[in-house]
Coordinates of C-alpha atoms in Angstrom, one line a residue:
M167 CA 3.8 -42.9 -11.9
S168 CA 5.4 -41.4 -15.0
G169 CA 2.0 -40.2 -16.2
S170 CA 1.5 -38.4 -12.8
R171 CA 4.9 -36.7 -13.0
S172 CA 4.0 -35.6 -16.6
L173 CA 0.7 -34.1 -15.4
R174 CA 2.4 -32.2 -12.6
S175 CA 5.1 -31.0 -15.0
G176 CA 2.5 -29.8 -17.4
L177 CA 0.6 -28.0 -14.7
R178 CA 3.7 -26.2 -13.6
A179 CA 4.5 -25.3 -17.2
A180 CA 1.0 -23.8 -17.6
R181 CA 1.3 -21.7 -14.4
P182 CA 1.3 -18.0 -15.4
A183 CA 4.6 -16.4 -14.6
A184 CA 2.8 -13.6 -12.8
F185 CA 1.8 -16.1 -10.1
G186 CA 5.4 -15.9 -9.0
A187 CA 7.1 -18.7 -7.0
D188 CA 6.4 -20.4 -3.7
P189 CA 9.1 -20.1 -1.0
S190 CA 11.3 -23.1 -0.7
G191 CA 14.6 -24.4 0.8
A192 CA 16.4 -22.0 3.2
R193 CA 13.8 -19.3 2.6
L194 CA 10.9 -21.6 3.7
E195 CA 12.9 -22.7 6.7
R196 CA 13.4 -19.1 7.8
I197 CA 9.6 -18.5 7.4
R198 CA 8.9 -21.5 9.6
R199 CA 11.1 -20.1 12.3
S200 CA 9.2 -16.7 12.3
P201 CA 7.3 -16.0 15.6
H202 CA 4.5 -14.8 13.3
F203 CA 4.1 -18.2 11.5
A204 CA 1.9 -20.8 13.2
N205 CA 0.2 -23.9 12.0
G206 CA 1.6 -23.6 8.5
V207 CA 0.5 -20.0 7.9
F208 CA 1.5 -16.4 8.8
V209 CA -0.9 -14.9 11.3
N210 CA -2.2 -11.4 11.9
P211 CA -1.4 -9.3 15.1
E212 CA -5.2 -9.4 15.7
G213 CA -7.7 -11.9 14.3
A214 CA -9.0 -11.0 10.8
G215 CA -11.7 -12.3 8.5
I216 CA -10.3 -12.3 5.0
R217 CA -13.4 -12.7 2.9
P218 CA -17.2 -13.0 3.4
S219 CA -18.9 -16.4 3.2
G220 CA -22.4 -17.7 3.0
S221 CA -25.2 -15.1 3.0
A222 CA -22.6 -12.3 3.3
A223 CA -21.0 -13.4 0.1
V224 CA -24.4 -13.4 -1.7
E225 CA -25.2 -9.9 -0.4
M226 CA -21.8 -8.7 -1.6
A227 CA -22.4 -10.0 -5.1
K228 CA -25.8 -8.3 -5.2
S229 CA -24.2 -5.0 -4.1
Y230 CA -21.4 -5.3 -6.7
F231 CA -23.8 -5.7 -9.6
R232 CA -26.5 -3.2 -8.4
K233 CA -26.8 -0.7 -11.3
E234 CA -27.3 2.4 -9.2
E235 CA -24.1 1.7 -7.2
R236 CA -21.9 0.8 -10.1
A237 CA -22.2 4.3 -11.7
G238 CA -20.1 5.9 -9.0
R239 CA -17.2 3.4 -9.2
A240 CA -15.6 5.1 -12.2
P241 CA -14.9 8.8 -12.9
A242 CA -17.4 10.8 -15.0
G243 CA -14.4 12.4 -16.8
L244 CA -10.7 12.1 -17.2
I245 CA -8.8 11.9 -13.9
P246 CA -6.2 14.7 -13.9
V247 CA -2.6 13.6 -14.0
H248 CA 0.5 15.8 -13.3
S249 CA 3.0 15.2 -16.1
T250 CA 6.0 14.8 -13.9
T251 CA 9.3 15.2 -15.8
F252 CA 12.8 13.9 -15.1
A253 CA 13.8 17.6 -14.6
D254 CA 11.2 18.0 -11.9
L255 CA 12.5 15.0 -10.0
A256 CA 16.2 15.8 -10.7
R257 CA 16.0 18.9 -8.5
P258 CA 16.6 18.0 -4.9
P259 CA 13.8 18.8 -2.4
V260 CA 14.4 22.1 -0.6
G261 CA 13.6 20.6 2.8
G262 CA 15.1 17.2 2.3
L263 CA 11.8 15.4 1.9
R264 CA 9.6 15.2 -1.2
I265 CA 6.7 12.9 -2.0
T266 CA 5.3 11.9 -5.4
W267 CA 2.1 9.8 -5.3
M268 CA 2.0 7.9 -8.6
G269 CA -1.5 6.5 -7.9
H270 CA -2.9 3.7 -5.8
S271 CA -0.1 2.7 -3.3
S272 CA 2.8 3.6 -5.6
V273 CA 4.8 6.4 -4.0
L274 CA 8.3 7.9 -4.8
A275 CA 9.8 9.3 -1.6
E276 CA 12.9 11.4 -1.8
I277 CA 14.3 11.5 1.7
D278 CA 17.6 12.8 3.0
G279 CA 19.4 12.3 -0.3
H280 CA 17.9 8.9 -1.0
R281 CA 15.1 7.7 -3.3
V282 CA 12.6 5.1 -2.1
L283 CA 9.9 3.6 -4.4
F284 CA 7.0 2.0 -2.6
D285 CA 4.8 -0.7 -4.2
P286 CA 5.5 0.3 -7.8
V287 CA 2.7 -0.8 -10.1
W288 CA 3.1 0.5 -13.6
G289 CA 1.1 -2.2 -15.3
E290 CA -2.3 -1.6 -17.0
R291 CA -4.1 -4.1 -14.9
C292 CA -3.6 -5.5 -11.4
S293 CA -4.1 -9.1 -12.5
P294 CA -2.0 -12.1 -13.5
F295 CA -3.5 -11.8 -17.0
P296 CA -3.1 -8.8 -19.5
F297 CA -6.7 -9.2 -20.8
A298 CA -8.7 -9.4 -17.5
G299 CA -8.9 -7.8 -14.1
P300 CA -9.2 -4.3 -12.7
K301 CA -7.9 -1.8 -15.2
R302 CA -6.3 1.6 -14.5
L303 CA -8.7 4.6 -14.2
H304 CA -5.8 7.0 -15.1
P305 CA -2.5 6.6 -16.9
V306 CA 0.8 6.3 -15.1
P307 CA 2.0 9.9 -14.5
V308 CA 5.6 9.2 -15.6
P309 CA 7.4 6.3 -17.4
L310 CA 9.3 4.1 -15.0
A311 CA 12.5 4.7 -16.8
A312 CA 12.1 8.5 -16.4
L313 CA 12.2 8.3 -12.6
G314 CA 16.0 8.2 -12.6
Q315 CA 18.0 6.2 -10.1
V316 CA 16.0 4.5 -7.3
D317 CA 18.0 3.4 -4.2
V318 CA 15.5 1.0 -2.8
V319 CA 12.2 -0.5 -3.9
V320 CA 9.9 -1.4 -0.9
I321 CA 7.1 -4.0 -1.3
S322 CA 4.4 -4.2 1.3
H323 CA 3.0 -7.6 0.2
D324 CA 2.4 -9.8 -2.8
H325 CA -1.1 -8.9 -4.0
Y326 CA -1.3 -7.8 -7.7
D327 CA -2.1 -4.2 -7.0
H328 CA 1.2 -3.9 -4.9
L329 CA 3.6 -6.4 -6.6
D330 CA 3.4 -6.1 -10.4
M331 CA 5.5 -8.5 -12.4
P332 CA 6.1 -6.3 -15.5
T333 CA 7.2 -3.5 -13.2
I334 CA 9.6 -5.7 -11.2
K335 CA 11.0 -7.2 -14.4
E336 CA 11.9 -3.7 -15.6
L337 CA 13.4 -2.8 -12.3
A338 CA 15.4 -6.0 -12.3
G339 CA 17.6 -4.5 -15.0
T340 CA 18.7 -1.7 -12.6
D341 CA 21.0 -2.0 -9.6
T342 CA 18.3 -1.0 -7.1
V343 CA 17.9 -2.9 -3.8
F344 CA 14.5 -4.5 -2.9
A345 CA 13.2 -4.5 0.7
V346 CA 10.4 -7.0 1.1
P347 CA 8.6 -9.0 3.7
L348 CA 9.5 -12.7 4.4
G349 CA 8.8 -15.0 1.4
V350 CA 8.2 -12.3 -1.2
G351 CA 11.8 -12.7 -2.4
A352 CA 10.8 -15.9 -4.1
H353 CA 8.7 -14.0 -6.5
L354 CA 11.4 -11.5 -7.2
E355 CA 14.0 -14.1 -7.9
H356 CA 11.6 -15.9 -10.2
W357 CA 11.3 -12.7 -12.2
G358 CA 15.0 -12.1 -12.5
V359 CA 16.1 -10.1 -9.4
S360 CA 19.4 -11.5 -8.1
E361 CA 19.4 -12.8 -4.5
G362 CA 22.1 -10.4 -3.4
R363 CA 19.8 -7.4 -4.1
I364 CA 16.9 -8.6 -1.9
R365 CA 16.6 -7.7 1.8
E366 CA 13.8 -10.0 3.2
L367 CA 12.5 -9.0 6.6
D368 CA 10.2 -10.2 9.3
W369 CA 8.2 -7.7 11.4
Q370 CA 10.5 -5.6 13.6
E371 CA 13.6 -6.4 11.5
A372 CA 15.5 -3.6 9.8
T373 CA 18.0 -3.1 7.0
K374 CA 20.3 -0.3 6.1
V375 CA 20.4 1.2 2.6
G376 CA 22.9 4.0 2.4
G377 CA 21.9 6.4 5.1
L378 CA 18.4 5.0 5.5
T379 CA 17.0 2.5 7.9
L380 CA 14.1 0.5 6.6
T381 CA 12.0 -1.4 9.2
A382 CA 9.2 -3.9 8.4
A383 CA 6.4 -3.3 10.8
P384 CA 3.2 -5.3 11.5
A385 CA 0.0 -4.9 9.4
R386 CA -3.3 -6.7 9.5
H387 CA -3.9 -8.2 6.1
F388 CA -3.1 -11.4 4.1
C389 CA -1.2 -12.6 1.0
G390 CA -1.4 -14.7 -2.1
R391 CA -1.2 -14.6 -5.9
G392 CA -1.8 -18.1 -7.2
L393 CA -4.7 -20.6 -7.2
R394 CA -3.4 -22.0 -3.9
N395 CA -3.2 -19.3 -1.3
T396 CA -0.6 -20.9 0.9
Q397 CA -0.1 -17.8 3.2
H398 CA 3.7 -18.4 3.0
T399 CA 4.5 -14.8 2.3
L400 CA 4.3 -12.0 4.9
W401 CA 2.6 -8.6 4.6
A402 CA 4.0 -5.5 6.3
S403 CA 3.8 -1.8 6.8
W404 CA 7.1 0.1 6.5
V405 CA 9.1 2.7 8.4
V406 CA 11.9 4.6 6.6
A407 CA 14.1 6.8 8.7
G408 CA 16.9 9.0 7.4
D409 CA 19.2 11.5 9.2
E410 CA 16.5 14.1 9.4
H411 CA 13.2 12.6 8.4
R412 CA 10.9 9.7 9.2
I413 CA 8.1 8.4 7.0
Y414 CA 5.5 5.6 7.2
H415 CA 3.8 3.6 4.5
S416 CA 0.9 1.4 5.7
G417 CA 0.7 -1.0 2.8
D418 CA -2.6 -2.8 3.0
T419 CA -4.0 -3.2 6.5
G420 CA -7.1 -3.1 8.7
Y421 CA -7.1 -1.0 11.8
F422 CA -5.5 -2.6 14.8
A423 CA -4.0 -1.6 18.2
G424 CA -0.5 -2.0 17.0
F425 CA -0.4 1.4 15.3
E426 CA 0.2 3.0 18.7
D427 CA 3.1 0.7 19.3
I428 CA 4.6 1.5 15.9
G429 CA 4.4 5.2 16.6
A430 CA 5.9 4.8 20.1
E431 CA 8.8 2.7 18.7
Y432 CA 9.6 4.6 15.4
G433 CA 7.6 7.8 15.3
P434 CA 6.5 10.4 15.1
F435 CA 6.5 10.8 11.3
D436 CA 6.9 13.8 8.9
I437 CA 4.3 12.1 6.7
T438 CA 2.2 8.9 6.9
M439 CA 0.9 7.3 3.7
I440 CA -2.3 5.6 4.9
Q441 CA -4.4 3.0 3.0
V442 CA -8.0 4.2 3.0
G443 CA -9.4 2.7 -0.2
A444 CA -11.1 -0.6 -1.2
Y445 CA -12.9 -0.8 2.2
S446 CA -16.2 -2.6 2.7
E447 CA -18.4 -3.9 5.4
F448 CA -17.9 -7.3 3.8
W449 CA -14.2 -7.3 4.8
P450 CA -13.8 -4.8 7.6
D451 CA -10.7 -6.4 9.1
I452 CA -8.2 -6.1 6.2
H453 CA -8.8 -2.5 4.8
M454 CA -9.4 0.8 6.6
T455 CA -12.1 3.3 6.1
P456 CA -11.1 7.0 6.2
E457 CA -12.2 7.3 9.8
E458 CA -10.0 4.3 10.7
G459 CA -7.2 5.7 8.7
L460 CA -7.3 8.9 10.7
R461 CA -7.3 6.9 13.9
A462 CA -4.2 5.0 12.7
H463 CA -2.4 8.3 11.8
L464 CA -3.2 9.8 15.2
D465 CA -2.0 6.6 16.9
L466 CA 1.3 6.8 14.9
Q467 CA 1.7 10.4 15.9
G468 CA 1.4 9.8 19.7
G469 CA -2.3 10.5 20.0
R470 CA -2.8 13.9 18.5
P471 CA -2.5 15.6 15.1
G472 CA 1.0 16.0 13.7
G473 CA 2.9 15.7 10.5
V474 CA 1.0 15.2 7.2
M475 CA -1.4 12.4 6.4
M476 CA -1.8 11.3 2.7
P477 CA -4.4 8.8 1.6
I478 CA -3.2 6.0 -0.7
H479 CA -4.8 2.9 -2.3
W480 CA -7.5 4.8 -4.0
A481 CA -8.5 6.5 -7.4
T482 CA -6.5 4.2 -9.6
F483 CA -8.2 0.8 -9.6
N484 CA -11.8 -0.1 -8.9
L485 CA -11.5 -2.7 -6.1
A486 CA -14.6 -2.2 -3.9
M487 CA -18.2 -1.1 -4.0
H488 CA -17.7 2.4 -2.7
S489 CA -17.5 5.4 -5.0
W490 CA -14.0 5.8 -6.5
A491 CA -13.8 9.3 -5.1
E492 CA -15.1 8.7 -1.7
P493 CA -11.8 7.9 0.1
G494 CA -10.3 11.3 -0.9
E495 CA -13.5 13.2 0.1
W496 CA -13.9 11.5 3.4
M497 CA -10.2 11.6 4.3
M498 CA -10.2 15.3 3.9
A499 CA -13.3 15.6 6.0
A500 CA -11.8 13.4 8.7
G501 CA -8.7 15.5 8.9
E502 CA -10.7 18.7 9.1
A503 CA -12.7 17.3 12.0
V504 CA -9.6 17.1 14.2
G505 CA -7.3 19.7 12.7
Q506 CA -5.0 17.2 10.9
A507 CA -3.1 18.3 7.8
V508 CA -4.1 16.1 4.8
A509 CA -2.3 16.1 1.4
V510 CA -4.4 15.0 -1.6
P511 CA -2.1 15.5 -4.7
V512 CA -3.3 14.5 -8.2
P513 CA -1.3 11.5 -9.4
G514 CA 2.2 12.5 -10.2
Q515 CA 2.2 15.8 -8.4
P516 CA 5.4 16.2 -6.2
F517 CA 5.1 18.1 -3.0
E518 CA 7.2 18.7 0.2
P519 CA 5.4 17.9 3.5
A520 CA 7.1 20.9 5.1
G521 CA 6.0 23.2 2.2
D522 CA 2.7 24.1 0.6
L523 CA 0.4 21.0 0.6
P524 CA -1.9 20.0 -2.2
T525 CA -5.3 20.3 -0.7
R526 CA -7.7 21.0 -3.6
P527 CA -10.4 18.3 -3.9
W528 CA -9.6 17.7 -7.6
W529 CA -11.8 14.6 -7.9
R530 CA -15.0 16.7 -7.6
D531 CA -14.4 17.9 -11.2
V532 CA -14.7 14.4 -12.6
S533 CA -16.9 12.4 -10.1
A534 CA -20.6 11.9 -9.8
P535 CA -22.0 13.6 -6.6
L536 CA -21.1 11.6 -3.6
D537 CA -24.4 10.3 -2.1
R538 CA -23.1 9.2 1.3
K539 CA -22.5 11.8 4.0
W540 CA -19.2 11.6 5.9
P541 CA -19.8 10.2 9.4
V542 CA -17.8 12.8 11.4
P543 CA -15.5 10.7 13.6
E544 CA -15.8 10.9 17.3
I545 CA -12.1 11.1 17.9
T546 CA -10.6 13.1 20.7
P547 CA -6.9 13.6 20.2
Q548 CA -4.9 12.5 23.2
A549 CA -2.1 14.2 25.0
P550 CA 1.3 13.2 23.5
R551 CA 3.1 10.3 25.2
D552 CA 6.2 11.3 27.2
D553 CA 8.5 9.2 25.0
L554 CA 7.6 11.0 21.8
D555 CA 8.6 14.4 20.4
L556 CA 6.0 15.4 17.9
V557 CA 7.2 16.4 14.4
G558 CA 7.0 20.1 14.0
E559 CA 6.9 20.7 17.8
G560 CA 9.7 22.9 19.3

């Protein structure tokens, strides 16, 4: 018995800190009471296959190592980065809302006098190890300490490209609040964030931070960091509403019918930040293609173009078989097909959704020619629902 205990203790000691911690105690009891937790795991709003198996897994491996496809997964030159300064961010946005995409899914949103940082990943790799795993394709536009005060950090789920231990440890030394899905607080506490600064939410639950209301909304994805994927942490998309503006961050998600319900309940939005990278036919349920991202945005806006759509989850890490530049190119084409405004800033470039939008396809300067033609979406914008007032409409 003592030998068995020693082995378990040794395995725990060898566990990388970046794996985080499993929920336990009162946190685990709350998880078990969630209506979205069944048979020992969190479940999606619609069924979703997480990873390929059998022959599909073999075909995926062949595709991943195919030489002619690998060439397009990295830029042919240096990805441009806007050197954002503290002075740039210290000036308040003229219209009350400013967005700075830092790359991948990391976004600083300045909204109605408050500052929200979504899925901050400042690490060099999205991996539990500093020597292996997907490495950045471009540097971080601005040091984390140069951002200035952040009122709330929002985490969508606990995958490494959204929840980065070195970044959280640095933020743990500030007084910012963390808004996270159920179970994710266990990781934060393990890395030094005090329990009193963590707001842990189930879907449809909300919390107030200053003048902002932050609501965890459903998403279609999954979770897990360690060797055992226990599915005991939830994933979420997020709605942030201030006195004058409303914004939406999708986190990671596949397309599902719930976008329309989110839009009806909390929209429309001045801007949606929509995940459209790392998609593949091998995992079609858990990430969106640009066409699906456009459909999600239209659903969120009541059925027709409105507000601004910004692609996220692309251009920073190589996480799928498609060209690194394809999500940006195809998202622009998708927006043009239905008259939807799309913002495509270079990493670190602040902009105001109500002002001049960054629309230059900057990736064309540093990418190999895209060899797949955009499938123009057969999307017919719907008439707006009676219970929605579209952003920008009189």
